[in-house]
Short mmCIF file of C-alpha atoms in Angstrom, two decimals:
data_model
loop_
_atom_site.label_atom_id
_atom_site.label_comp_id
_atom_site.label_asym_id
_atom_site.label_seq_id
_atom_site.Cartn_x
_atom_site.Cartn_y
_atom_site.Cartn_z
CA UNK A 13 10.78 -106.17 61.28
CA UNK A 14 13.39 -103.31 61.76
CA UNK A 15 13.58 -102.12 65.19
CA UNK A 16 13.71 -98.13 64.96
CA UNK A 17 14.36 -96.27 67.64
CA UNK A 18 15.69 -93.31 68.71
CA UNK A 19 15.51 -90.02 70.97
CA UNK A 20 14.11 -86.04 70.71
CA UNK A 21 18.21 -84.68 70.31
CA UNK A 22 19.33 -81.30 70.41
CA UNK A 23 19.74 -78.83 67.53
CA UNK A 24 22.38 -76.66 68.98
CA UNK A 25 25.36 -75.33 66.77
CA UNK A 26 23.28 -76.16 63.89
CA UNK A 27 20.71 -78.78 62.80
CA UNK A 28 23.23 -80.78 61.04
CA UNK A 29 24.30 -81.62 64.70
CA UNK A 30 21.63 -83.92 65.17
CA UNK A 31 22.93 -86.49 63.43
CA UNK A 32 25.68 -87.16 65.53
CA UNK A 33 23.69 -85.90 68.64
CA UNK A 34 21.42 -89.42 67.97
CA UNK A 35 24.34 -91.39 66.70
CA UNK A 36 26.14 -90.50 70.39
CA UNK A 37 22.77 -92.11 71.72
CA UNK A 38 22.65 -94.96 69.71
CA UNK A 39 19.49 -94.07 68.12
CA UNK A 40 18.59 -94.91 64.42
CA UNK A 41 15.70 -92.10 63.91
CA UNK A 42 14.45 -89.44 66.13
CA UNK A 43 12.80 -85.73 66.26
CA UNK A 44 13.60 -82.05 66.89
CA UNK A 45 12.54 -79.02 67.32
CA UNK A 46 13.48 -77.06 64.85
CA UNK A 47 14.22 -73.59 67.33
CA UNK A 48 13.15 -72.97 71.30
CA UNK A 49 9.78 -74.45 71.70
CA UNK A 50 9.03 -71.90 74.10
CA UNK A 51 8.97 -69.21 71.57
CA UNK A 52 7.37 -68.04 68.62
CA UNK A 53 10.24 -68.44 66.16
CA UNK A 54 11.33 -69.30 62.35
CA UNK A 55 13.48 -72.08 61.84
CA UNK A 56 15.90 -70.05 59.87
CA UNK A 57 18.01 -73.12 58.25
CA UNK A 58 20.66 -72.35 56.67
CA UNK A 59 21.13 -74.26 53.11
CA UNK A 60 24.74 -75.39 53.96
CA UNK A 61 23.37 -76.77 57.75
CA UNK A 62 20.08 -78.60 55.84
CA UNK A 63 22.42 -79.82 53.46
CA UNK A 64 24.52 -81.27 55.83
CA UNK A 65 22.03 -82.61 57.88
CA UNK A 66 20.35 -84.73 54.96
CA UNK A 67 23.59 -86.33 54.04
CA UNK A 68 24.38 -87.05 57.32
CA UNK A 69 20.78 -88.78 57.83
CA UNK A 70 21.14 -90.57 54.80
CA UNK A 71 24.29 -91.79 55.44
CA UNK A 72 23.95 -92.84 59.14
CA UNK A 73 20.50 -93.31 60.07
CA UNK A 74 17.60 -95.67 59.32
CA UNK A 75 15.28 -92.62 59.83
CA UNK A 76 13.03 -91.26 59.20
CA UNK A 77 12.92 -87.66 61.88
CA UNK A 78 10.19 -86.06 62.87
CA UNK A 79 9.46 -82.05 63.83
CA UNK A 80 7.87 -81.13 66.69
CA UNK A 81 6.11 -77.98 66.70
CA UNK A 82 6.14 -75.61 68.84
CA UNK A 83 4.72 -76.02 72.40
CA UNK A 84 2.41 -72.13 71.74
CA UNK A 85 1.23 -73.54 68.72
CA UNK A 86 -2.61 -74.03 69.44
CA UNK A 87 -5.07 -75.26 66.51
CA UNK A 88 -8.10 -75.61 68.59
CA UNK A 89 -8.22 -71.76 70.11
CA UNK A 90 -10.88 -69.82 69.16
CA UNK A 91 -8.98 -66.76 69.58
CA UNK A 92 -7.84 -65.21 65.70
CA UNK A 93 -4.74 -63.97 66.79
CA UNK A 94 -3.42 -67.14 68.16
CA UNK A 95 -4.57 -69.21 65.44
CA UNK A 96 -2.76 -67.05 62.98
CA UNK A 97 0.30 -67.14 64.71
CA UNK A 98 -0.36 -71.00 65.01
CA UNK A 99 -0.93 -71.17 61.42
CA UNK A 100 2.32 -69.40 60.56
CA UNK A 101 4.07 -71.28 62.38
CA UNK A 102 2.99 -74.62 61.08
CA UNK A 103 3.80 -73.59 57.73
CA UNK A 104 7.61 -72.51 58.17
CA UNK A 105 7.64 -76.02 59.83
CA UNK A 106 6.48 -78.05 57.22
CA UNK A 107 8.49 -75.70 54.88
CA UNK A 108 11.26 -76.65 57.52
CA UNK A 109 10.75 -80.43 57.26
CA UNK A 110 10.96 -80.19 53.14
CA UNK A 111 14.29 -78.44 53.39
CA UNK A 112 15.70 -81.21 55.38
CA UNK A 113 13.71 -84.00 53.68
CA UNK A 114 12.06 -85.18 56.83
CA UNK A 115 8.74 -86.72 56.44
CA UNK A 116 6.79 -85.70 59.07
CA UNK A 117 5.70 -82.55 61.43
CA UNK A 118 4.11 -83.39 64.51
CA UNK A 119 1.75 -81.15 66.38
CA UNK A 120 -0.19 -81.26 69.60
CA UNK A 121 -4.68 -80.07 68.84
CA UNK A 122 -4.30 -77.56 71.84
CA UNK A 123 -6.92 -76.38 73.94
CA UNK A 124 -10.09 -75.48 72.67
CA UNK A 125 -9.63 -72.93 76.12
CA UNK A 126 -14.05 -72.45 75.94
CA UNK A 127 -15.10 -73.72 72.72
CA UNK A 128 -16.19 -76.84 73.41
CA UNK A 129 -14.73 -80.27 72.14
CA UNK A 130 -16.93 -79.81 68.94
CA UNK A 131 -15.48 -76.01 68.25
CA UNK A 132 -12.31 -77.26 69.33
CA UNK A 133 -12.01 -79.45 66.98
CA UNK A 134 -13.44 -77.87 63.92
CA UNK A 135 -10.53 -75.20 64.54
CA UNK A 136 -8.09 -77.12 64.46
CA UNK A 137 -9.17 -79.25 61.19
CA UNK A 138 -10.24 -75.37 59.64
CA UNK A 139 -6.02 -74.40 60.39
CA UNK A 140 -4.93 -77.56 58.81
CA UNK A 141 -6.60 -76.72 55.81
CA UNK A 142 -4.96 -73.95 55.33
CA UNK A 143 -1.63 -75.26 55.58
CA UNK A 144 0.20 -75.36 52.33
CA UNK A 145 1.76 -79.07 53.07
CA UNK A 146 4.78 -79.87 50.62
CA UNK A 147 4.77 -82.92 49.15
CA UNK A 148 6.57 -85.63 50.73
CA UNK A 149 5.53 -84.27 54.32
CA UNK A 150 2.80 -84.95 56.19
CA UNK A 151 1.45 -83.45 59.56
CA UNK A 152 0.98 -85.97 63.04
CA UNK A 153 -1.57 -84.99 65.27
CA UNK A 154 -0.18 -85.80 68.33
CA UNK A 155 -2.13 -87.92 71.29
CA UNK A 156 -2.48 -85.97 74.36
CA UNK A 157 -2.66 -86.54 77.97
CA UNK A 158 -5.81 -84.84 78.56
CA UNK A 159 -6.00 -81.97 81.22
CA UNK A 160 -8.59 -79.35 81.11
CA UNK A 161 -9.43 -78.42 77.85
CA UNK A 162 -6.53 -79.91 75.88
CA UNK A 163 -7.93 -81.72 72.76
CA UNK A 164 -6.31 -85.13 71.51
CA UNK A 165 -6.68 -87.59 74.62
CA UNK A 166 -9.10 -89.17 73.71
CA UNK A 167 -8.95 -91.29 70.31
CA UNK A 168 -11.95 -90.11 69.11
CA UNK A 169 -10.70 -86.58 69.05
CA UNK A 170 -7.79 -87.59 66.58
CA UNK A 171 -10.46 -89.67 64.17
CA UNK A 172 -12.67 -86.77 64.24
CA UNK A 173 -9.75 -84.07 63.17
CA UNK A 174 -8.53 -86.80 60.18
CA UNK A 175 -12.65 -87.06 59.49
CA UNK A 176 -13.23 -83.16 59.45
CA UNK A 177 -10.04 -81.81 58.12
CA UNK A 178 -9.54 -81.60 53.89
CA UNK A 179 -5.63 -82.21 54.72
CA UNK A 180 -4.01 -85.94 54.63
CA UNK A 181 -2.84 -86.19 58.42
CA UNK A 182 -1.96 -89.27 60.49
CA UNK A 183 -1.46 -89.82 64.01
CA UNK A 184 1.61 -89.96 66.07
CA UNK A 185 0.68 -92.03 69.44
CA UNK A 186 2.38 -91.32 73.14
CA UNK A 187 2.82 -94.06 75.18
CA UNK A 188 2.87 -91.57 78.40
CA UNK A 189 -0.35 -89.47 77.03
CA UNK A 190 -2.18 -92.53 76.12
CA UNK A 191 -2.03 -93.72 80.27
CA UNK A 192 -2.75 -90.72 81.33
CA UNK A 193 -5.33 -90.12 79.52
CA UNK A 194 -7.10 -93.35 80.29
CA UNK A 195 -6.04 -95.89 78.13
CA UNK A 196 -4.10 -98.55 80.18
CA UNK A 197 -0.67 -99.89 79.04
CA UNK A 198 0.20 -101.34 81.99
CA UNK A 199 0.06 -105.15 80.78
CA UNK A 200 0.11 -107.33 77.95
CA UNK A 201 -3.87 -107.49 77.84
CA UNK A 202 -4.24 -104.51 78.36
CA UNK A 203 -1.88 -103.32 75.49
CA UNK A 204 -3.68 -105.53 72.91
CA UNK A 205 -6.98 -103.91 74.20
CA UNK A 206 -5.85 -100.60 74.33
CA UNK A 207 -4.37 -100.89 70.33
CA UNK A 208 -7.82 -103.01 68.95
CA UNK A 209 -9.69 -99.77 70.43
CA UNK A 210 -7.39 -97.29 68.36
CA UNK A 211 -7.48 -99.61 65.59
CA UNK A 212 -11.46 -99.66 65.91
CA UNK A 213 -11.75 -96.10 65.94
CA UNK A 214 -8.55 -94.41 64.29
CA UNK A 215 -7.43 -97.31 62.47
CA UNK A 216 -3.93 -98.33 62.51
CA UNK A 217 -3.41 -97.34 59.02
CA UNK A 218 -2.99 -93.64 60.18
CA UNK A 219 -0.22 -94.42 62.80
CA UNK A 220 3.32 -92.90 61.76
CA UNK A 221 5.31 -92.06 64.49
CA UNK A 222 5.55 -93.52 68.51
CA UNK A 223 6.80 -91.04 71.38
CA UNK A 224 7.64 -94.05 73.61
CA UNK A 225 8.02 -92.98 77.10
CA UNK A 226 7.10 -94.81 80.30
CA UNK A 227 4.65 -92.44 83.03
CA UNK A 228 5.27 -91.56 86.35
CA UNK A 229 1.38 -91.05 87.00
CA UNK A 230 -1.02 -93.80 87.24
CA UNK A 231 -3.55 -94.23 84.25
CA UNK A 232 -6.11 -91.82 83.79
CA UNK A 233 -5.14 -88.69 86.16
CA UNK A 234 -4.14 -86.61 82.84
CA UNK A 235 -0.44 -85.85 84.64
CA UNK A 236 1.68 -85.83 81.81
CA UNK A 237 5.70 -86.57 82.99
CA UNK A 238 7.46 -89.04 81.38
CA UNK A 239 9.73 -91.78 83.28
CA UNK A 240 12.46 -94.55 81.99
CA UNK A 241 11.06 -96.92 79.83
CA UNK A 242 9.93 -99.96 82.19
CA UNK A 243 10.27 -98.20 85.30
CA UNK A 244 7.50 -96.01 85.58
CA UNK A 245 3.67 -97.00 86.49
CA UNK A 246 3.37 -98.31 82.36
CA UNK A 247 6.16 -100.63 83.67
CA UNK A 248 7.71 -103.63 81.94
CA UNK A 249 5.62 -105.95 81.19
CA UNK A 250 3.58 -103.17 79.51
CA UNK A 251 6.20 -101.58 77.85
CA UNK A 252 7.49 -105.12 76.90
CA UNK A 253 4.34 -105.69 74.94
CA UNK A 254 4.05 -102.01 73.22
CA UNK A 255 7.85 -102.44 72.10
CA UNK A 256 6.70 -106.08 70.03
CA UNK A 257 3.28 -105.91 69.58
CA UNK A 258 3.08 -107.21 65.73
CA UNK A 259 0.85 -104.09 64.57
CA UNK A 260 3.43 -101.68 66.45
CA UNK A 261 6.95 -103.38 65.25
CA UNK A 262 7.27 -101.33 62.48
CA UNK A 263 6.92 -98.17 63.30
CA UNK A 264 9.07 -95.47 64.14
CA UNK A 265 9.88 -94.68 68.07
CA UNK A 266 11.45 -91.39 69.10
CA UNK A 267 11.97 -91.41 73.56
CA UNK A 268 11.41 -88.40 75.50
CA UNK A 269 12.33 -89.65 78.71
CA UNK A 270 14.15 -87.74 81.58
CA UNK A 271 18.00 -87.97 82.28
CA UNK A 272 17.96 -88.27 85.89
CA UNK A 273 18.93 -90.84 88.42
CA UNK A 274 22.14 -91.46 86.19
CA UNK A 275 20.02 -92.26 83.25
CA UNK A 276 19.81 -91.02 80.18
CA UNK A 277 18.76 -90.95 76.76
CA UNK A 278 21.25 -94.13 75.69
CA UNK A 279 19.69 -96.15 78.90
CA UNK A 280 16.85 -96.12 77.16
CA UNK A 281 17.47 -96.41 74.05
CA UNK A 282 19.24 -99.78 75.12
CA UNK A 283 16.44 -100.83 77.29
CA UNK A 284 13.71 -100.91 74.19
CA UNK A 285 16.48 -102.98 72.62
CA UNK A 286 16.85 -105.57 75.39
CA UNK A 287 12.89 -106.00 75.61
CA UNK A 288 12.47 -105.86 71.40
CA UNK A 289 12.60 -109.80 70.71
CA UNK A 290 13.67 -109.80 67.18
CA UNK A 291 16.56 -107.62 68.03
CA UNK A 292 16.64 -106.64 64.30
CA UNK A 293 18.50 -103.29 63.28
#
């Protein structure tokens, strides 16, 4: 079982800079955003930069990356305008992702903002089928914490987009979302509960990607803000369990926690290695 882990690193200067950006952290896979996810905007990768970047991965990294999308992007709205512009921008991403021969593109349902969780959902499987997916990449439908009319917090939301949408997508699962949204993590029964249930009504088969990140809100209040891994309300023993649990081991773990309180991404990054008990790389 190969322990791979690694953290959400800057872009700056140039995507190739990610590399050493996770490298500096001690990470062995990871994700970016491909521009500001504040703002609509095209990834505009140079061939030189992408070129760069994939040596670079292939060369230091167990990968694989993942894109994250940008935070506008919103496949559940019922609004036309915003889907388009959601829709365009989930294609220059996964466009994005081919160019720099990452795998995956991971994207957050939205808000159905009125729709209803039915509506909601049938918008957001109707804009992935119209996504013109290279091949080699495939889109993550993100968990979500769960406030107001945010889509994806509850795992039945994610099996019913994979159910209702003509596109091959899997599931990327946050540790920090999942509590939040109800689903407790804070101890080893309650991990092994908390994955049966996903595996009972996702199935397992669809998870790619972990956003590993420990929650400074208890479970269930939908608040999502990430703390260090094992010393947030998740906590250790919790976080202990998610890091080894045998259905979990292999998969891919990118950290958004915080850098505060003298701690940053490399803490962490070190602190999933310390409680991983295999310890492979």
């Amino acid at each position: 079982m190969t322990l791979r882990v690694g953290a959400h690193v800057s872009i700056a200067g140039g995507v190739d800079n990610a590399v050493g950006n996770q490298l500096d952290v001690g990470g062995n896979c990871g994700q970016i955003f491909t521009h500001s996810p504040q703002v609509w905007q095209d990834p505009n990768i140079g061939d030189e930069e992408a070129e760069k970047f994939r040596t670079g991965t292939k060369k230091n990294l167990k990968g694989p990356w993942v894109i994250h999308t940008s935070y506008l992007v919103n496949l559940c709205t019922p609004k036309d305008d915003l889907r388009e512009k959601s829709l365009d921008s989930m294609q220059k991403e996964v466009d994005a992702a081919a160019q720099l021969d990452i795998p995956y593109v991971n994207v957050h349902l939205g808000a159905h903002t009125g729709a209803g969780v039915d509506g909601g959902l049938d918008n957001a499987a109707s804009v992935l089928d119209e996504v013109d997916v290279p091949e080699g990449v495939t889109i993550l439908v993100e968990s979500d914490a769960g406030s107001g009319t945010k889509l994806g917090g509850e795992f039945e939301h994610l099996a019913e987009v994979i159910d209702r949408t003509e596109q091959d997508v899997d599931v990327c699962l946050d540790t920090a979302h999942m509590f939040a949204a109800g689903y407790d993590l804070s101890s080893a029964p309650a991990v092994n509960e908390t994955i049966a249930e996903f595996n009972d009504v996702v199935g397992l088969e669809h998870l790619e990607y972990i956003h590993l990140n420990d929650s400074k809100h208890e479970c269930g209040t939908n608040k999502d803000e990430h703390a260090h891994i094992g010393e947030g309300l998740i906590g250790e023993e919790g976080m202990e369990r998610f890091i080894n649990h045998p259905d979990l081991a292999d998969v891919p773990m990118a950290l958004e926690t915080p850098t505060e309180d003298g701690k940053s991404f490399e803490w962490n990054i070190n602190r999933v290695r310390e409680l991983r008990h295999d310890h492979e790389e």
